[in-house]
Every structure is written in structure tokens, then in C-alpha cells.
Coordinates of C-alpha atoms in Angstrom, one line a residue:
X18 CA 39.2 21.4 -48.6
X19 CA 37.6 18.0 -49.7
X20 CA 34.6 16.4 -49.6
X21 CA 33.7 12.8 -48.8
X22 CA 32.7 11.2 -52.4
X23 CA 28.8 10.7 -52.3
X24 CA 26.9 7.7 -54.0
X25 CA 23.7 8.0 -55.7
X26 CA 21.7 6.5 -52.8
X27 CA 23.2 9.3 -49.9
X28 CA 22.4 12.1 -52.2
X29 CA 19.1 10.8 -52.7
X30 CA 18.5 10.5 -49.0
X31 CA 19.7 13.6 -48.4
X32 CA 17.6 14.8 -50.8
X33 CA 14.5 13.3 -48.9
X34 CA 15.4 14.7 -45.8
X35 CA 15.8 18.2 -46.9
X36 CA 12.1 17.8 -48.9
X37 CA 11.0 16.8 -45.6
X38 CA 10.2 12.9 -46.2
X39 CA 11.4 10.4 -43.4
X40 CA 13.6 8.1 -44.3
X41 CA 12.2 4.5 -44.2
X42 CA 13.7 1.2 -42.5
X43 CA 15.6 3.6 -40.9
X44 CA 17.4 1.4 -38.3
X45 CA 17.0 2.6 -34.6
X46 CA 19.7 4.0 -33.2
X47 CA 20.6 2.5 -29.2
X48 CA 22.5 4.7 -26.8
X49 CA 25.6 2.5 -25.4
X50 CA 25.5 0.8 -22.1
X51 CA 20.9 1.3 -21.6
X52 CA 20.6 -2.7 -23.2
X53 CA 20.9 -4.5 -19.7
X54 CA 24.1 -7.4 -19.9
X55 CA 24.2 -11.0 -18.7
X56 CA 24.6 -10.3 -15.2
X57 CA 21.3 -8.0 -15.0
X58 CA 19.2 -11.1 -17.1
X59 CA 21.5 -13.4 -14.6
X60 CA 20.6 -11.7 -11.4
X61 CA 16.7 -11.8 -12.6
X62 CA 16.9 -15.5 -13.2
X63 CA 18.0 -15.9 -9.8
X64 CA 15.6 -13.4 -8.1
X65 CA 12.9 -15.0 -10.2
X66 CA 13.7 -18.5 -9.5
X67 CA 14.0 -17.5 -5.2
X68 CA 10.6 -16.1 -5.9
X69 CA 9.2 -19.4 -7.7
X70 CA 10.9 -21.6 -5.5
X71 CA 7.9 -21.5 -2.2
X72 CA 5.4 -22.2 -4.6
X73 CA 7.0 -25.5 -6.3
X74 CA 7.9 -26.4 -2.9
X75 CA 4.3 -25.8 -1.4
X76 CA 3.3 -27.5 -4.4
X77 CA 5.6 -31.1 -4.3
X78 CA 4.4 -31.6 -0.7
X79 CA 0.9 -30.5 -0.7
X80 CA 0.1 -32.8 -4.0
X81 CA 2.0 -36.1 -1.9
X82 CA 1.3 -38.0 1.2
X83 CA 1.6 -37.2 5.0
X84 CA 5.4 -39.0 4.9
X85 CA 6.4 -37.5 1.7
X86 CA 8.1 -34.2 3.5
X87 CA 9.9 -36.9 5.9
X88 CA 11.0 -39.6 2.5
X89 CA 15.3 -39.1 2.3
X90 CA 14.7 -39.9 -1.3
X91 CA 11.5 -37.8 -1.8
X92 CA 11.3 -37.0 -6.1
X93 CA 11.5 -33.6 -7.1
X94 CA 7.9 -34.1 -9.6
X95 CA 4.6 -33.5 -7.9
X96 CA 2.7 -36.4 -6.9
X97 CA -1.0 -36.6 -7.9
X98 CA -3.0 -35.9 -4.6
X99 CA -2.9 -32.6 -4.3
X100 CA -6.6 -32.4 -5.6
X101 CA -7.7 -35.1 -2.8
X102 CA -5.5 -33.2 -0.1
X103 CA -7.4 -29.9 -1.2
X104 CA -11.0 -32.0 -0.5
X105 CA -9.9 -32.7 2.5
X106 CA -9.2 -29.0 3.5
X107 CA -12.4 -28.1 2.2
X108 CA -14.7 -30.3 3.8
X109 CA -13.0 -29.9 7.0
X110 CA -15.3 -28.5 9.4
X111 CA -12.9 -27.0 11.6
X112 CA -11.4 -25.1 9.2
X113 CA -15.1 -23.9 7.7
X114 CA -13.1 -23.5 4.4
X115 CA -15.7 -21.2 2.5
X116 CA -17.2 -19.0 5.0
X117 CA -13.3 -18.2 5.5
X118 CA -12.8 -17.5 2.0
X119 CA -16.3 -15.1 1.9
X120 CA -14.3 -13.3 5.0
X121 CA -11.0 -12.8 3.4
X122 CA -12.7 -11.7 0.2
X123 CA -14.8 -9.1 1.6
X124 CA -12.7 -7.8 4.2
X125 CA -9.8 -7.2 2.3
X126 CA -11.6 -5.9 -1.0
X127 CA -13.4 -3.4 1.6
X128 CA -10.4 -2.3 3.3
X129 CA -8.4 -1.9 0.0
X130 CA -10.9 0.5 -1.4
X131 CA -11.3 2.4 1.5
X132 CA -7.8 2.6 1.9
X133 CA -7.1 4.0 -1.5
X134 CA -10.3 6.5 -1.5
X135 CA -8.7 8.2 1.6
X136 CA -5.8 8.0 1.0
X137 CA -5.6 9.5 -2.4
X138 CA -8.4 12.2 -0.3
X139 CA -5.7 12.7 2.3
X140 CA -2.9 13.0 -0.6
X141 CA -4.7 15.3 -2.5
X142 CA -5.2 17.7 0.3
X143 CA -1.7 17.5 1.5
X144 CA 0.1 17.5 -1.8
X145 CA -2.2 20.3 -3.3
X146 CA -4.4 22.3 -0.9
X147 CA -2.7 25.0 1.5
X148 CA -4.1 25.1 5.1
X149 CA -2.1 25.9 8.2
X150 CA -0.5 23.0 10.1
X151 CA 0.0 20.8 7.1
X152 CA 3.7 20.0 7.2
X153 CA 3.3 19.6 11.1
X154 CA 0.0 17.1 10.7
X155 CA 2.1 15.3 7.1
X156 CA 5.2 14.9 10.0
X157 CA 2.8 13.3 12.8
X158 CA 0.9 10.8 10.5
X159 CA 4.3 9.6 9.1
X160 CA 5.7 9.3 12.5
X161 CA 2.1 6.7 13.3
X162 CA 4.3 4.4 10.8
X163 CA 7.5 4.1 13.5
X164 CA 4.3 2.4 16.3
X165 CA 4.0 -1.1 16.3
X166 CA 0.4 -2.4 15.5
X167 CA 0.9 -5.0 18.9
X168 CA 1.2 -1.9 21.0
X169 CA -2.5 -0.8 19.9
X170 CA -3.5 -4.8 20.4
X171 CA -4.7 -4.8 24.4
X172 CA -6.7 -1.2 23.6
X173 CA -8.4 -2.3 20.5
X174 CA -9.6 -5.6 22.0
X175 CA -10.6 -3.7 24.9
X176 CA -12.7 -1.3 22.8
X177 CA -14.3 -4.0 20.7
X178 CA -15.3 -5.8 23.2
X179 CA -17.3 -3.2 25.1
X180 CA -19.1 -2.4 21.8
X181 CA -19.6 -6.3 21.3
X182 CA -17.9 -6.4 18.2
X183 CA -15.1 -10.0 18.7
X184 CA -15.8 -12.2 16.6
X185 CA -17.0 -9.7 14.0
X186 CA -15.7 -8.9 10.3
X187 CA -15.8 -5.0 11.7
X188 CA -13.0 -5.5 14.2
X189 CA -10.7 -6.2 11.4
X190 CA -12.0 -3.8 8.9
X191 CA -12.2 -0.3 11.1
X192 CA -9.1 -0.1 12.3
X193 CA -7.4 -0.4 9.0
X194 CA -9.7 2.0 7.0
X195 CA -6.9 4.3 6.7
X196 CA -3.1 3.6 6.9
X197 CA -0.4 6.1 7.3
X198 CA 1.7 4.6 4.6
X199 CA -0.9 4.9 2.3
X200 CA -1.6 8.9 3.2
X201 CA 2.5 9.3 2.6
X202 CA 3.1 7.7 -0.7
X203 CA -0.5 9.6 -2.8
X204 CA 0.8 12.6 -1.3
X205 CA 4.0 12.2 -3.0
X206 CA 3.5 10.9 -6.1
X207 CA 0.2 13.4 -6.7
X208 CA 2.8 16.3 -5.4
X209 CA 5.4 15.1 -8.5
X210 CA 2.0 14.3 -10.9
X211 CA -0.3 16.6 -10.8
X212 CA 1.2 20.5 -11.7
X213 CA -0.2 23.5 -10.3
X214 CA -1.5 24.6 -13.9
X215 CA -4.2 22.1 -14.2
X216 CA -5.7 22.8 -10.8
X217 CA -5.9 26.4 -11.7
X218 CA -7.5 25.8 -15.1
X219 CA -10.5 24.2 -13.4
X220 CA -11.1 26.5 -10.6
X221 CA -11.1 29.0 -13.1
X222 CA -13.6 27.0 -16.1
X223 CA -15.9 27.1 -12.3
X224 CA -15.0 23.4 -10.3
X225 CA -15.6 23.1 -6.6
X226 CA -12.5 21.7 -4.7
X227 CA -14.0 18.3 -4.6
X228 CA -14.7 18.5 -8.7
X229 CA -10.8 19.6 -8.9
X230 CA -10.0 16.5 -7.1
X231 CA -12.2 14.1 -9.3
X232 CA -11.5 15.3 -12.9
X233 CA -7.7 16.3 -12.1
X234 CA -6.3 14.4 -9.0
X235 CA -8.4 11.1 -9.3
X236 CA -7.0 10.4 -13.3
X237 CA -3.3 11.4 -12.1
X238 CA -3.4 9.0 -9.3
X239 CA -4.9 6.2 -10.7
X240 CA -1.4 4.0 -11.7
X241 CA -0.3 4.8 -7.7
X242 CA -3.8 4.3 -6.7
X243 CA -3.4 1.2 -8.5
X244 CA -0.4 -0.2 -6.6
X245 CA -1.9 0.9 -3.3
X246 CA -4.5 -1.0 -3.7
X247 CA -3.0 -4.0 -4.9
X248 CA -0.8 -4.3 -2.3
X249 CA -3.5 -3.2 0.3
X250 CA -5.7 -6.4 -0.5
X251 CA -2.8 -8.6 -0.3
X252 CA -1.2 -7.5 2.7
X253 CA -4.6 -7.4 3.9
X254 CA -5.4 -11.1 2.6
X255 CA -2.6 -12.3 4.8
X256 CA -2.8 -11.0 7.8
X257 CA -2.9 -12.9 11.3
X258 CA -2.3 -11.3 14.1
X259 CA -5.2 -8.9 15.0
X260 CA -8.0 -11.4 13.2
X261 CA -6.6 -14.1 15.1
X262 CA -6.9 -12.2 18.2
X263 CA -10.4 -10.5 17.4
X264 CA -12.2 -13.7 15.5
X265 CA -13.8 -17.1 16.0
X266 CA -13.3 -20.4 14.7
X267 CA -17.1 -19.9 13.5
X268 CA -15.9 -16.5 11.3
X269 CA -12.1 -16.9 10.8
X270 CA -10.2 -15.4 8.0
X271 CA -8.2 -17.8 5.6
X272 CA -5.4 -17.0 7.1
X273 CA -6.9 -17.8 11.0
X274 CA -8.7 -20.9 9.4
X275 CA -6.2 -22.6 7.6
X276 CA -4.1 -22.5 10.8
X277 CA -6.5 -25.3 12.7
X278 CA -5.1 -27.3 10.5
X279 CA -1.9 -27.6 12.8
X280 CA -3.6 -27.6 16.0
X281 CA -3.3 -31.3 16.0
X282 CA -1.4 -33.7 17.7
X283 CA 0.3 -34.9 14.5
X284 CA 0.8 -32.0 11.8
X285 CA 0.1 -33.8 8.1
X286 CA 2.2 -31.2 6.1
X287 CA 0.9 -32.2 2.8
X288 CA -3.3 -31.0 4.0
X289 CA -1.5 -27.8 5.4
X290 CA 0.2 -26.6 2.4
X291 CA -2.4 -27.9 -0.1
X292 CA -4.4 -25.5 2.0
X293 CA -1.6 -22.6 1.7
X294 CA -1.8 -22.8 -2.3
X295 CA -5.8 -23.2 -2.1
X296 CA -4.9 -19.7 -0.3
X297 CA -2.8 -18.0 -3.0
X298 CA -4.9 -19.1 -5.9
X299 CA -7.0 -16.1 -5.4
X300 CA -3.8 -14.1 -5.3
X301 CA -3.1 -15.0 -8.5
X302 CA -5.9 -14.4 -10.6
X303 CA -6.0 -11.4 -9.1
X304 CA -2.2 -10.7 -10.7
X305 CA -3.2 -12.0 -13.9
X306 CA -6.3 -10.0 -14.0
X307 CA -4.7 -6.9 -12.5
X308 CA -1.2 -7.1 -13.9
X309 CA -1.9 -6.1 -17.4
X310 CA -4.2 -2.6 -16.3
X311 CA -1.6 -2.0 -13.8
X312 CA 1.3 -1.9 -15.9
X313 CA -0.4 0.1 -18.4
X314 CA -1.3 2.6 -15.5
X315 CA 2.0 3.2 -14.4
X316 CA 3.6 3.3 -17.8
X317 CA 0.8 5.8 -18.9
X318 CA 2.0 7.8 -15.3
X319 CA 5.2 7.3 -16.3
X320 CA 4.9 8.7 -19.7
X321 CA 2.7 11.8 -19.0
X322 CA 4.9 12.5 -15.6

């Protein structure tokens, strides 16, 4: 039987490893085919540049003139009035640019908290407590998802009305206090997240339900609670429909607000989509500010799930 022929180094090594000392510069070792290729980066480029695209776009007409959308030979750099064209939106006073902007803010921050605190509520109790009917009641707020919000248009206004609420910031932040989607995805990511074993620790070390729920579920579902909410306020931030039904020109939302702008008899592109990035600037420091903690949340999920 022979041996392969050692050199001084190896046996020294071995030596360490036996003693119980790690080896150092110890080069890391990759498993074959997890390093993504050159169509994977490829594909990303192109997803990433479809994704960039609206804004540029939005951007090279909003910052020109009123016949800069129409010019055949129209450059592909930004112009330099996209700062005047943004004055003009603002100090329109059919748009009421700020007011707007105080609506959108505080409607949508309102309705993504309260979506995410009963939602991760209504996750938590589905996912963890046992009470009879809960599969049936799980099955019939999943199946609210397959009705289309215009159906529920003609009774909400209805109902508003009577209790003199058109034209208020409450007949746009009620009705979406809750949403079914929101109910469905806590409950299953706090069903994979949370085991069994913690919530049986604390009822015995003495915690009510509702202490269970804030020292155990709440941490667990923060990186979902995260995402929720993120996507809550945007989706939430651009909506249309119903605020365009239920509000004034004197208390729009961005969204309703920024529309006026077309209701002209000639459309001047370059003030409407000055006014459509003046809209997603808010978007973005909210990304910028939020990215960071939310990636962090849902690699710290990751890693203790």
C-alpha cells in the first residue's frame, strides 16, 4: 500500500488541524454551478434597464418644452426646465400641489400602519391560536381577494355620503384599514417563523396571549411586516380610483391632483410629467431610507428561519 509523499508544509497543517488550530488564508471553497453566469447578470441588466427606462423618459420630457415630446429629432439628454416646469405645478392652484401632498402623506402612512398592525393581529391569531372555524373564516377572507374593489364602489359612496363623509380623507382611509392580502401573507410567513416552542415558553414564564404576541410574534414578523408595509404605502400612494370618486378638487390626493393637469384643452406633456416625478420623489427617499433596514430585516428572517 503507498502513501502520497508529504511536504513539510502539509504535515505541518495537518498537524494544526489535529491540535485544533484553524488554518489561516484558508481559501473558501464555492459549490459548482451557485455563482450566477452571464445570462443571469444579462437578464438583470435588462430587467433593470425596463425598470429605469419610465423614469429617464418622464424625466427628458418633463425637464423640456411643451413641443419637445412632438420634435422628430428630440435629443436623448435632459433639457434644463424641468425645475421651471415643477414651479409651474406647484403654484398651480388647480392642482393645490401641497395640500395634495399633506393628503397623500398622511393617508397612506395611516393606512400602511393600520394595515400591518392588523394584519400581523389577524396573522398571529390564524397562524398560532386554535379556535373553531378558523380554516373556514382563513378560506372566506382569501376568497374577499377574487371581488373587485369597483363592485363595492356604488355602496361605499352611497354609505359615505349619508354619513357626510365625500370629500373627506376618511372615505379613503376606512375602507382600506384592513386588506385581505395583507391577513393571508402574516399568517403564512408567522406560521413558517414563529415555532410552537417559543409560544409555549412564554405562557409558561406567565405571558398573557397579547404579551405572547408582542415579545414572540411582533419580533418574528417584523422583515414581513416590513414589506407589507412598504408596499401598503405605495400602493396606497398611487391609488385613483375610489379618491377620485370620493374627493374634491379642494382635498385631492396627488394622484387626483396631478390629474387636473390634463383637463385642458391642450395637454402640455412636459408640466404633467414634471408633476409625475415631483410625485415619485417621495417614493424614493422612502426606498433609500427604507431599503437598507428592510434588507437587513428579511436577511435577519432569513437567517434565523
Amino acid at each position: 500500500m503507498t502513501t502520497a509523499a508529504t511536504t513539510p508544509e502539509t504535515a505541518a497543517s495537518a498537524a494544526r488541524e489535529d491540535a485544533g488550530i484553524p488554518r489561516r488564508n484558508r481559501r473558501p471553497r464555492y459549490i459548482r454551478g451557485t455563482r450566477p453566469g452571464w445570462f443571469v447578470y444579462g437578464c438583470l441588466g435588462v430587467v433593470l434597464l425596463a425598470s429605469i427606462f419610465p423614469f429617464y423618459w418622464s424625466l427628458l420630457i418633463g425637464s423640456g418644452t411643451s413641443y419637445t415630446i412632438r420634435d422628430p429629432h428630440m435629443s436623448w439628454i435632459p433639457g434644463g426646465n424641468f425645475f421651471s416646469n415643477a414651479a409651474k405645478v406647484i403654484g398651480d392652484p388647480a392642482v393645490n400641489f401641497w395640500v395634495a401632498l399633506g393628503n397623500s402623506i398622511i393617508s397612506s402612512g395611516l393606512i400602511a400602519l393600520s394595515v400591518v398592525f392588523f394584519s400581523t393581529l389577524a396573522g398571529w391569531a390564524f397562524a398560532k391560536l386554535r379556535f373553531r372555524g378558523s380554516s373556514v373564516l382563513l378560506v372566506f377572507v382569501i376568497a374577499t381577494m377574487a371581488v373587485p374593489m369597483q363592485l363595492g364602489v356604488v355602496p361605499l359612496y352611497i354609505l359615505f355620503s349619508e354619513i357626510g363623509w365625500t370629500g373627506n380623507l376618511g372615505a379613503i382611509i376606512v375602507p382600506a384599514l384592513v386588506s385581505a392580502f395583507g391577513v393571508f401573507w402574516m399568517t403564512q410567513y408567522i406560521r413558517q417563523a414563529v415555532p410552537d416552542e417559543l409560544i409555549e415558553a412564554a405562557r409558561v414564564d406567565g405571558a398573557s396571549a397579547f404579551r405572547t404576541f408582542l415579545t414572540v410574534g411582533v419580533p418574528a414578523a417584523r422583515p414581513a411586516a416590513a414589506m407589507l408595509g412598504l408596499f401598503t404605502f405605495v400602493s396606497a400612494w398611487n391609488n385613483f380610483f375610489w379618491p377620485f370618486i370620493v374627493l374634491d378638487r379642494q382635498n385631492p390626493t396627488l394622484p387626483v391632483a396631478l390629474s387636473l393637469l390634463q383637463s385642458n384643452y391642450f395637454v402640455d406633456y412636459s408640466i404633467v410629467l414634471a408633476g409625475v416625478l415631483l410625485s415619485t420623489i417621495p417614493l424614493i427617499i422612502l426606498f433609500i431610507f427604507a431599503g437598507r433596514q428592510l434588507v437587513s430585516g428579511i436577511m435577519q428572517g432569513a437567517v434565523k428561519g
